[in-house]
Amino acid sequence: MNLYQQRASNMRRTWALIVGFLVVVIAVGYAISWYYHDISILLIAIVLAVGTNFYAYWASDKLVLSLNKARPATREEFFDFYTVTENLAITAGLPKPKLYVIDDAAPNAFATGRDEAHAVVCATTGLLFIMSRVELEGVIAHELSHVKNKDILLMTVAVVLAGFVALIANIFLRVSFWGGGRRDNDRGNNGLLIVLAVVGIVLAPLAAKLIELAISRRREYLADESGALLTRYPEGLASALEKIGAYTAPMRSANLATAHLFIGDPFGSKEGSGKGLPTGRQGPGAWIGRFFSTHPPIADRINALLSKQTS
């Protein structure tokens, strides 16, 4: 699949998430409404489903920036950040995104927004301080690739909807325990409903989170590749990733809800530094860690970049 096909695929997945979310929430609302003989539950489900999708599309970038305590970056204070982004945006054929910074020593960055015209690129002050210009170009090219590949809308929608699924599962469990059901004398049915509710509250948020993580890991490799094509210098991004991987302390504002948006794990690298690492995590439980990780291993990403450059 080439880059153009991937962009089209991201848009299809975004709309599939939105439509699928609407269908599932309304179907669950209908089932609960039927069980309790209360049409208002279905109406509430419809309003919540539509409202959540509307918020996910129009305003979730503001929530992401707020959760990470980001502030607007000024050209005077962050001149290289501005000029590198402006130059690469022109090269990529994109409008210049809004620029934000997070006051944090941990080197990291992310992109958010609903489309190319409303994109935001945010970097930590730690990243802007330790990166050379070519390394900064690699990082910004990576983030602009998320914008151009339409990752930012897909991932923003995914995180909001995954969080809402967890909320609905929790509400459903509480209603199941507190409510009497449509057949108060049918203990077997009520007991079955409670069992299904318990299973649902465990599996629904987990399934939503796994979908979110799988999308996140896949898109990082694509953004690395696209960013290297944009700068024509994969070594710059590889070197930047090595520095990010060498920093093991977490960000002060690290948040599970937005961790997958960052170029590196905001909770700190679990790998240590750089190119000398064995590929990926080692040990008996390695596959479990990789499966639940928000990011592919830094060493794997560096190797992928450098192998494409030599091939």
mmCIF file of C-alpha atoms in Angstrom:
data_model
loop_
_atom_site.group_PDB
_atom_site.id
_atom_site.type_symbol
_atom_site.label_atom_id
_atom_site.label_comp_id
_atom_site.label_asym_id
_atom_site.label_seq_id
_atom_site.Cartn_x
_atom_site.Cartn_y
_atom_site.Cartn_z
ATOM 1 C CA MET A 1 0.000 0.000 0.000
ATOM 2 C CA ASN A 2 1.505 3.337 -1.067
ATOM 3 C CA LEU A 3 1.187 6.620 0.798
ATOM 4 C CA TYR A 4 -1.788 7.871 -1.234
ATOM 5 C CA GLN A 5 -3.684 4.639 -0.626
ATOM 6 C CA GLN A 6 -2.850 4.885 3.078
ATOM 7 C CA ARG A 7 -4.275 8.403 3.289
ATOM 8 C CA ALA A 8 -7.492 7.265 1.625
ATOM 9 C CA SER A 9 -7.567 4.274 3.970
ATOM 10 C CA ASN A 10 -7.220 6.565 7.000
ATOM 11 C CA MET A 11 -10.227 8.605 5.891
ATOM 12 C CA ARG A 12 -12.281 5.455 5.335
ATOM 13 C CA ARG A 13 -11.301 4.189 8.781
ATOM 14 C CA THR A 14 -12.205 7.501 10.372
ATOM 15 C CA TRP A 15 -15.686 7.440 8.882
ATOM 16 C CA ALA A 16 -16.003 3.737 9.709
ATOM 17 C CA LEU A 17 -15.185 4.548 13.349
ATOM 18 C CA ILE A 18 -17.715 7.377 13.423
ATOM 19 C CA VAL A 19 -20.515 5.395 11.760
ATOM 20 C CA GLY A 20 -19.697 2.213 13.689
ATOM 21 C CA PHE A 21 -19.727 4.144 16.947
ATOM 22 C CA LEU A 22 -23.137 5.631 16.124
ATOM 23 C CA VAL A 23 -24.577 2.222 15.251
ATOM 24 C CA VAL A 24 -23.199 0.479 18.354
ATOM 25 C CA VAL A 25 -24.233 3.175 20.844
ATOM 26 C CA ILE A 26 -27.721 3.515 19.354
ATOM 27 C CA ALA A 27 -28.128 -0.290 19.259
ATOM 28 C CA VAL A 28 -27.095 -0.575 22.910
ATOM 29 C CA GLY A 29 -29.419 2.301 23.779
ATOM 30 C CA TYR A 30 -32.274 0.552 21.988
ATOM 31 C CA ALA A 31 -31.607 -2.740 23.812
ATOM 32 C CA ILE A 32 -31.547 -1.064 27.223
ATOM 33 C CA SER A 33 -34.599 1.019 26.295
ATOM 34 C CA TRP A 34 -36.496 -2.150 25.323
ATOM 35 C CA TYR A 35 -35.437 -3.952 28.484
ATOM 36 C CA TYR A 36 -36.598 -1.149 30.779
ATOM 37 C CA HIS A 37 -39.590 -0.071 28.669
ATOM 38 C CA ASP A 38 -38.208 3.472 28.631
ATOM 39 C CA ILE A 39 -37.863 5.229 25.262
ATOM 40 C CA SER A 40 -35.948 8.093 26.892
ATOM 41 C CA ILE A 41 -32.874 5.829 27.188
ATOM 42 C CA LEU A 42 -32.774 5.422 23.394
ATOM 43 C CA LEU A 43 -33.160 9.174 22.889
ATOM 44 C CA ILE A 44 -30.326 9.846 25.345
ATOM 45 C CA ALA A 45 -28.124 7.305 23.515
ATOM 46 C CA ILE A 46 -28.764 9.028 20.173
ATOM 47 C CA VAL A 47 -27.974 12.469 21.598
ATOM 48 C CA LEU A 48 -24.798 11.196 23.285
ATOM 49 C CA ALA A 49 -23.594 9.354 20.167
ATOM 50 C CA VAL A 50 -24.127 12.339 17.872
ATOM 51 C CA GLY A 51 -22.740 14.800 20.429
ATOM 52 C CA THR A 52 -19.606 12.743 21.052
ATOM 53 C CA ASN A 53 -18.897 12.408 17.330
ATOM 54 C CA PHE A 54 -19.431 16.148 16.874
ATOM 55 C CA TYR A 55 -17.026 16.908 19.720
ATOM 56 C CA ALA A 56 -14.466 14.374 18.450
ATOM 57 C CA TYR A 57 -14.398 16.102 15.066
ATOM 58 C CA TRP A 58 -14.577 19.774 16.025
ATOM 59 C CA ALA A 59 -13.025 20.307 19.453
ATOM 60 C CA SER A 60 -10.921 17.384 20.643
ATOM 61 C CA ASP A 61 -7.656 19.105 19.634
ATOM 62 C CA LYS A 62 -8.351 21.769 22.268
ATOM 63 C CA LEU A 63 -8.832 19.034 24.860
ATOM 64 C CA VAL A 64 -5.548 17.387 23.835
ATOM 65 C CA LEU A 65 -3.626 20.664 24.165
ATOM 66 C CA SER A 66 -5.227 21.402 27.523
ATOM 67 C CA LEU A 67 -4.494 17.931 28.938
ATOM 68 C CA ASN A 68 -0.830 18.348 28.024
ATOM 69 C CA LYS A 69 -0.584 21.930 29.366
ATOM 70 C CA ALA A 70 0.527 23.280 25.991
ATOM 71 C CA ARG A 71 0.872 26.990 25.248
ATOM 72 C CA PRO A 72 1.230 28.896 21.958
ATOM 73 C CA ALA A 73 4.812 29.168 20.709
ATOM 74 C CA THR A 74 6.050 32.613 19.705
ATOM 75 C CA ARG A 75 8.356 33.157 16.752
ATOM 76 C CA GLU A 76 10.712 35.282 18.848
ATOM 77 C CA GLU A 77 11.190 32.585 21.481
ATOM 78 C CA PHE A 78 11.290 29.551 19.169
ATOM 79 C CA PHE A 79 12.721 30.838 15.898
ATOM 80 C CA ASP A 80 14.080 27.497 14.622
ATOM 81 C CA PHE A 81 10.785 25.776 15.422
ATOM 82 C CA TYR A 82 8.976 28.336 13.287
ATOM 83 C CA THR A 83 11.369 28.437 10.337
ATOM 84 C CA VAL A 84 11.798 24.660 10.118
ATOM 85 C CA THR A 85 8.023 24.154 10.210
ATOM 86 C CA GLU A 86 7.381 26.882 7.637
ATOM 87 C CA ASN A 87 9.960 25.476 5.209
ATOM 88 C CA LEU A 88 8.771 21.884 5.536
ATOM 89 C CA ALA A 89 5.105 22.875 5.266
ATOM 90 C CA ILE A 90 5.878 24.601 1.962
ATOM 91 C CA THR A 91 7.774 21.526 0.743
ATOM 92 C CA ALA A 92 4.892 19.245 1.758
ATOM 93 C CA GLY A 93 2.294 21.538 0.177
ATOM 94 C CA LEU A 94 0.555 22.140 3.501
ATOM 95 C CA PRO A 95 -0.656 25.292 5.270
ATOM 96 C CA LYS A 96 1.638 26.166 8.167
ATOM 97 C CA PRO A 97 0.149 24.579 11.287
ATOM 98 C CA LYS A 98 -0.290 26.412 14.563
ATOM 99 C CA LEU A 99 2.688 25.855 16.842
ATOM 100 C CA TYR A 100 2.503 25.053 20.549
ATOM 101 C CA VAL A 101 5.070 24.128 23.173
ATOM 102 C CA ILE A 102 4.989 22.163 26.417
ATOM 103 C CA ASP A 103 7.369 23.314 29.132
ATOM 104 C CA ASP A 104 8.979 19.960 29.843
ATOM 105 C CA ALA A 105 12.554 18.647 29.706
ATOM 106 C CA ALA A 106 11.520 15.328 28.115
ATOM 107 C CA PRO A 107 12.053 15.469 24.325
ATOM 108 C CA ASN A 108 8.759 14.789 22.559
ATOM 109 C CA ALA A 109 6.266 16.153 20.038
ATOM 110 C CA PHE A 110 2.834 15.464 18.576
ATOM 111 C CA ALA A 111 0.373 16.726 15.977
ATOM 112 C CA THR A 112 -3.368 17.145 16.368
ATOM 113 C CA GLY A 113 -6.313 18.827 14.648
ATOM 114 C CA ARG A 114 -9.157 17.813 12.373
ATOM 115 C CA ASP A 115 -7.583 18.588 8.978
ATOM 116 C CA GLU A 116 -4.678 20.278 7.201
ATOM 117 C CA ALA A 117 -6.174 23.753 7.613
ATOM 118 C CA HIS A 118 -6.657 23.321 11.377
ATOM 119 C CA ALA A 119 -3.545 21.325 12.275
ATOM 120 C CA VAL A 120 -1.395 21.917 15.348
ATOM 121 C CA VAL A 121 2.193 20.780 15.896
ATOM 122 C CA CYS A 122 3.329 20.782 19.507
ATOM 123 C CA ALA A 123 6.849 20.142 20.833
ATOM 124 C CA THR A 124 8.355 20.095 24.295
ATOM 125 C CA THR A 125 10.946 22.697 25.214
ATOM 126 C CA GLY A 126 13.268 19.782 25.973
ATOM 127 C CA LEU A 127 13.065 18.572 22.385
ATOM 128 C CA LEU A 128 13.640 22.049 20.960
ATOM 129 C CA PHE A 129 16.671 22.464 23.231
ATOM 130 C CA ILE A 130 18.546 19.215 22.496
ATOM 131 C CA MET A 131 17.855 18.676 18.791
ATOM 132 C CA SER A 132 20.148 19.936 16.058
ATOM 133 C CA ARG A 133 18.431 21.615 13.121
ATOM 134 C CA VAL A 134 18.525 18.480 10.933
ATOM 135 C CA GLU A 135 17.139 16.411 13.814
ATOM 136 C CA LEU A 136 14.396 18.970 14.390
ATOM 137 C CA GLU A 137 13.602 18.817 10.669
ATOM 138 C CA GLY A 138 13.206 15.050 10.998
ATOM 139 C CA VAL A 139 10.803 15.384 13.935
ATOM 140 C CA ILE A 140 8.712 18.133 12.312
ATOM 141 C CA ALA A 141 8.617 16.202 9.022
ATOM 142 C CA HIS A 142 7.317 13.199 10.972
ATOM 143 C CA GLU A 143 4.547 15.303 12.545
ATOM 144 C CA LEU A 144 3.630 16.999 9.257
ATOM 145 C CA SER A 145 3.378 13.526 7.740
ATOM 146 C CA HIS A 146 0.715 12.703 10.322
ATOM 147 C CA VAL A 147 -1.130 15.787 9.080
ATOM 148 C CA LYS A 148 -0.718 14.969 5.380
ATOM 149 C CA ASN A 149 -1.534 11.276 5.872
ATOM 150 C CA LYS A 150 -4.725 12.317 7.734
ATOM 151 C CA ASP A 151 -3.619 10.441 10.844
ATOM 152 C CA ILE A 152 -4.496 13.299 13.173
ATOM 153 C CA LEU A 153 -8.245 13.086 12.577
ATOM 154 C CA LEU A 154 -8.253 9.283 12.792
ATOM 155 C CA MET A 155 -6.326 9.209 16.066
ATOM 156 C CA THR A 156 -8.235 12.097 17.624
ATOM 157 C CA VAL A 157 -11.550 10.433 16.848
ATOM 158 C CA ALA A 158 -10.222 7.073 18.085
ATOM 159 C CA VAL A 159 -9.155 8.411 21.475
ATOM 160 C CA VAL A 160 -12.423 10.254 22.139
ATOM 161 C CA LEU A 161 -14.598 7.332 21.069
ATOM 162 C CA ALA A 162 -12.509 4.795 22.999
ATOM 163 C CA GLY A 163 -12.934 6.898 26.122
ATOM 164 C CA PHE A 164 -16.666 7.173 25.545
ATOM 165 C CA VAL A 165 -17.001 3.382 25.127
ATOM 166 C CA ALA A 166 -15.372 2.945 28.542
ATOM 167 C CA LEU A 167 -17.784 5.493 30.031
ATOM 168 C CA ILE A 168 -20.854 3.823 28.502
ATOM 169 C CA ALA A 169 -19.709 0.387 29.700
ATOM 170 C CA ASN A 170 -19.366 1.752 33.223
ATOM 171 C CA ILE A 171 -22.821 3.367 33.122
ATOM 172 C CA PHE A 172 -24.365 0.173 31.751
ATOM 173 C CA LEU A 173 -22.884 -1.870 34.584
ATOM 174 C CA ARG A 174 -24.256 0.527 37.193
ATOM 175 C CA VAL A 175 -27.712 0.587 35.596
ATOM 176 C CA SER A 176 -27.737 -3.218 35.456
ATOM 177 C CA PHE A 177 -27.015 -3.502 39.168
ATOM 178 C CA TRP A 178 -29.320 -0.686 40.287
ATOM 179 C CA GLY A 179 -32.232 -1.178 37.863
ATOM 180 C CA GLY A 180 -34.921 -3.782 38.230
ATOM 181 C CA GLY A 181 -35.391 -4.686 34.580
ATOM 182 C CA ARG A 182 -38.622 -5.202 32.676
ATOM 183 C CA ARG A 183 -39.374 -8.511 34.397
ATOM 184 C CA ASP A 184 -38.741 -8.077 38.095
ATOM 185 C CA ASN A 185 -39.870 -11.629 38.804
ATOM 186 C CA ASP A 186 -37.470 -13.154 36.280
ATOM 187 C CA ARG A 187 -34.352 -13.621 38.406
ATOM 188 C CA GLY A 188 -32.611 -15.703 35.760
ATOM 189 C CA ASN A 189 -32.835 -12.982 33.133
ATOM 190 C CA ASN A 190 -31.651 -10.310 35.568
ATOM 191 C CA GLY A 191 -28.736 -12.484 36.620
ATOM 192 C CA LEU A 192 -27.771 -13.090 32.996
ATOM 193 C CA LEU A 193 -27.929 -9.367 32.282
ATOM 194 C CA ILE A 194 -25.589 -8.642 35.180
ATOM 195 C CA VAL A 195 -23.118 -11.290 33.959
ATOM 196 C CA LEU A 196 -23.209 -9.827 30.445
ATOM 197 C CA ALA A 197 -22.770 -6.331 31.875
ATOM 198 C CA VAL A 198 -19.678 -7.386 33.822
ATOM 199 C CA VAL A 199 -18.202 -9.012 30.709
ATOM 200 C CA GLY A 200 -19.093 -5.916 28.678
ATOM 201 C CA ILE A 201 -17.455 -3.442 31.030
ATOM 202 C CA VAL A 202 -14.239 -5.473 30.934
ATOM 203 C CA LEU A 203 -14.096 -6.285 27.225
ATOM 204 C CA ALA A 204 -15.608 -3.185 25.570
ATOM 205 C CA PRO A 205 -13.043 -0.630 26.828
ATOM 206 C CA LEU A 206 -10.234 -3.158 26.275
ATOM 207 C CA ALA A 207 -11.309 -3.773 22.681
ATOM 208 C CA ALA A 208 -11.603 -0.036 22.038
ATOM 209 C CA LYS A 209 -8.156 0.590 23.524
ATOM 210 C CA LEU A 210 -6.551 -2.224 21.514
ATOM 211 C CA ILE A 211 -7.965 -0.772 18.288
ATOM 212 C CA GLU A 212 -6.572 2.634 19.282
ATOM 213 C CA LEU A 213 -3.119 1.188 20.069
ATOM 214 C CA ALA A 214 -2.942 -0.884 16.896
ATOM 215 C CA ILE A 215 -3.734 2.178 14.764
ATOM 216 C CA SER A 216 -1.137 4.185 16.697
ATOM 217 C CA ARG A 217 1.729 1.702 16.230
ATOM 218 C CA ARG A 218 1.064 1.276 12.533
ATOM 219 C CA ARG A 219 0.879 4.994 11.825
ATOM 220 C CA GLU A 220 4.256 5.693 13.486
ATOM 221 C CA TYR A 221 6.117 3.602 10.919
ATOM 222 C CA LEU A 222 4.244 5.303 8.087
ATOM 223 C CA ALA A 223 4.973 8.789 9.470
ATOM 224 C CA ASP A 224 8.664 7.890 9.877
ATOM 225 C CA GLU A 225 8.805 6.787 6.246
ATOM 226 C CA SER A 226 6.864 9.812 4.973
ATOM 227 C CA GLY A 227 8.964 12.189 7.074
ATOM 228 C CA ALA A 228 12.189 10.734 5.688
ATOM 229 C CA LEU A 229 10.869 11.202 2.146
ATOM 230 C CA LEU A 230 9.997 14.821 2.945
ATOM 231 C CA THR A 231 13.472 15.745 4.234
ATOM 232 C CA ARG A 232 15.394 13.322 1.966
ATOM 233 C CA TYR A 233 17.568 12.675 5.014
ATOM 234 C CA PRO A 234 16.409 9.703 7.130
ATOM 235 C CA GLU A 235 19.527 9.962 9.319
ATOM 236 C CA GLY A 236 18.148 13.192 10.812
ATOM 237 C CA LEU A 237 14.976 11.528 12.103
ATOM 238 C CA ALA A 238 16.911 8.407 13.134
ATOM 239 C CA SER A 239 19.268 10.541 15.226
ATOM 240 C CA ALA A 240 16.321 12.401 16.773
ATOM 241 C CA LEU A 241 14.636 9.107 17.676
ATOM 242 C CA GLU A 242 17.871 7.929 19.279
ATOM 243 C CA LYS A 243 17.896 11.009 21.530
ATOM 244 C CA ILE A 244 14.218 10.543 22.369
ATOM 245 C CA GLY A 245 14.836 6.881 23.193
ATOM 246 C CA ALA A 246 17.790 7.767 25.421
ATOM 247 C CA TYR A 247 15.581 9.900 27.688
ATOM 248 C CA THR A 248 13.972 7.538 30.196
ATOM 249 C CA ALA A 249 12.205 10.021 32.514
ATOM 250 C CA PRO A 250 8.468 10.568 31.906
ATOM 251 C CA MET A 251 6.921 13.881 30.953
ATOM 252 C CA ARG A 252 5.366 15.766 33.857
ATOM 253 C CA SER A 253 2.078 16.053 31.953
ATOM 254 C CA ALA A 254 2.091 12.465 30.613
ATOM 255 C CA ASN A 255 -1.487 11.327 30.114
ATOM 256 C CA LEU A 256 -2.744 7.866 29.130
ATOM 257 C CA ALA A 257 -5.511 9.381 27.025
ATOM 258 C CA THR A 258 -3.086 11.177 24.691
ATOM 259 C CA ALA A 259 0.102 9.083 24.961
ATOM 260 C CA HIS A 260 -0.372 7.518 21.518
ATOM 261 C CA LEU A 261 -0.265 10.937 19.814
ATOM 262 C CA PHE A 262 3.398 11.593 20.681
ATOM 263 C CA ILE A 263 6.399 10.670 18.545
ATOM 264 C CA GLY A 264 7.868 8.859 21.573
ATOM 265 C CA ASP A 265 6.363 7.332 24.703
ATOM 266 C CA PRO A 266 5.630 10.272 27.067
ATOM 267 C CA PHE A 267 5.939 7.924 30.043
ATOM 268 C CA GLY A 268 9.631 7.472 29.256
ATOM 269 C CA SER A 269 11.569 5.068 27.081
ATOM 270 C CA LYS A 270 11.677 1.489 28.349
ATOM 271 C CA GLU A 271 14.544 0.679 26.007
ATOM 272 C CA GLY A 272 17.361 3.012 26.908
ATOM 273 C CA SER A 273 19.406 4.536 24.148
ATOM 274 C CA GLY A 274 19.803 4.077 20.549
ATOM 275 C CA LYS A 275 21.124 2.020 17.730
ATOM 276 C CA GLY A 276 23.076 -0.473 19.783
ATOM 277 C CA LEU A 277 19.892 -1.889 21.256
ATOM 278 C CA PRO A 278 18.653 -5.290 20.254
ATOM 279 C CA THR A 279 15.585 -4.941 18.079
ATOM 280 C CA GLY A 280 12.444 -4.591 20.204
ATOM 281 C CA ARG A 281 11.933 -5.790 23.752
ATOM 282 C CA GLN A 282 13.441 -9.057 24.887
ATOM 283 C CA GLY A 283 12.317 -11.732 27.338
ATOM 284 C CA PRO A 284 9.395 -14.129 27.823
ATOM 285 C CA GLY A 285 6.746 -11.414 28.155
ATOM 286 C CA ALA A 286 8.090 -9.268 25.322
ATOM 287 C CA TRP A 287 5.126 -9.865 23.028
ATOM 288 C CA ILE A 288 2.691 -8.743 25.736
ATOM 289 C CA GLY A 289 4.558 -5.470 26.230
ATOM 290 C CA ARG A 290 4.662 -4.847 22.481
ATOM 291 C CA PHE A 291 0.958 -5.690 22.103
ATOM 292 C CA PHE A 292 -0.144 -3.129 24.700
ATOM 293 C CA SER A 293 2.456 -0.484 23.822
ATOM 294 C CA THR A 294 1.392 2.835 22.316
ATOM 295 C CA HIS A 295 4.558 2.946 20.190
ATOM 296 C CA PRO A 296 6.722 0.487 18.276
ATOM 297 C CA PRO A 297 10.226 0.057 19.765
ATOM 298 C CA ILE A 298 12.558 2.978 18.994
ATOM 299 C CA ALA A 299 15.269 0.558 17.825
ATOM 300 C CA ASP A 300 12.887 -1.006 15.298
ATOM 301 C CA ARG A 301 11.963 2.407 13.937
ATOM 302 C CA ILE A 302 15.603 3.468 13.600
ATOM 303 C CA ASN A 303 16.489 0.215 11.850
ATOM 304 C CA ALA A 304 13.544 0.625 9.463
ATOM 305 C CA LEU A 305 14.643 4.160 8.568
ATOM 306 C CA LEU A 306 18.280 3.260 7.989
ATOM 307 C CA SER A 307 17.489 0.064 6.079
ATOM 308 C CA LYS A 308 15.304 1.994 3.625
ATOM 309 C CA GLN A 309 18.117 4.477 3.147
ATOM 310 C CA THR A 310 20.630 1.758 2.280
ATOM 311 C CA SER A 311 18.271 -0.289 0.084
#
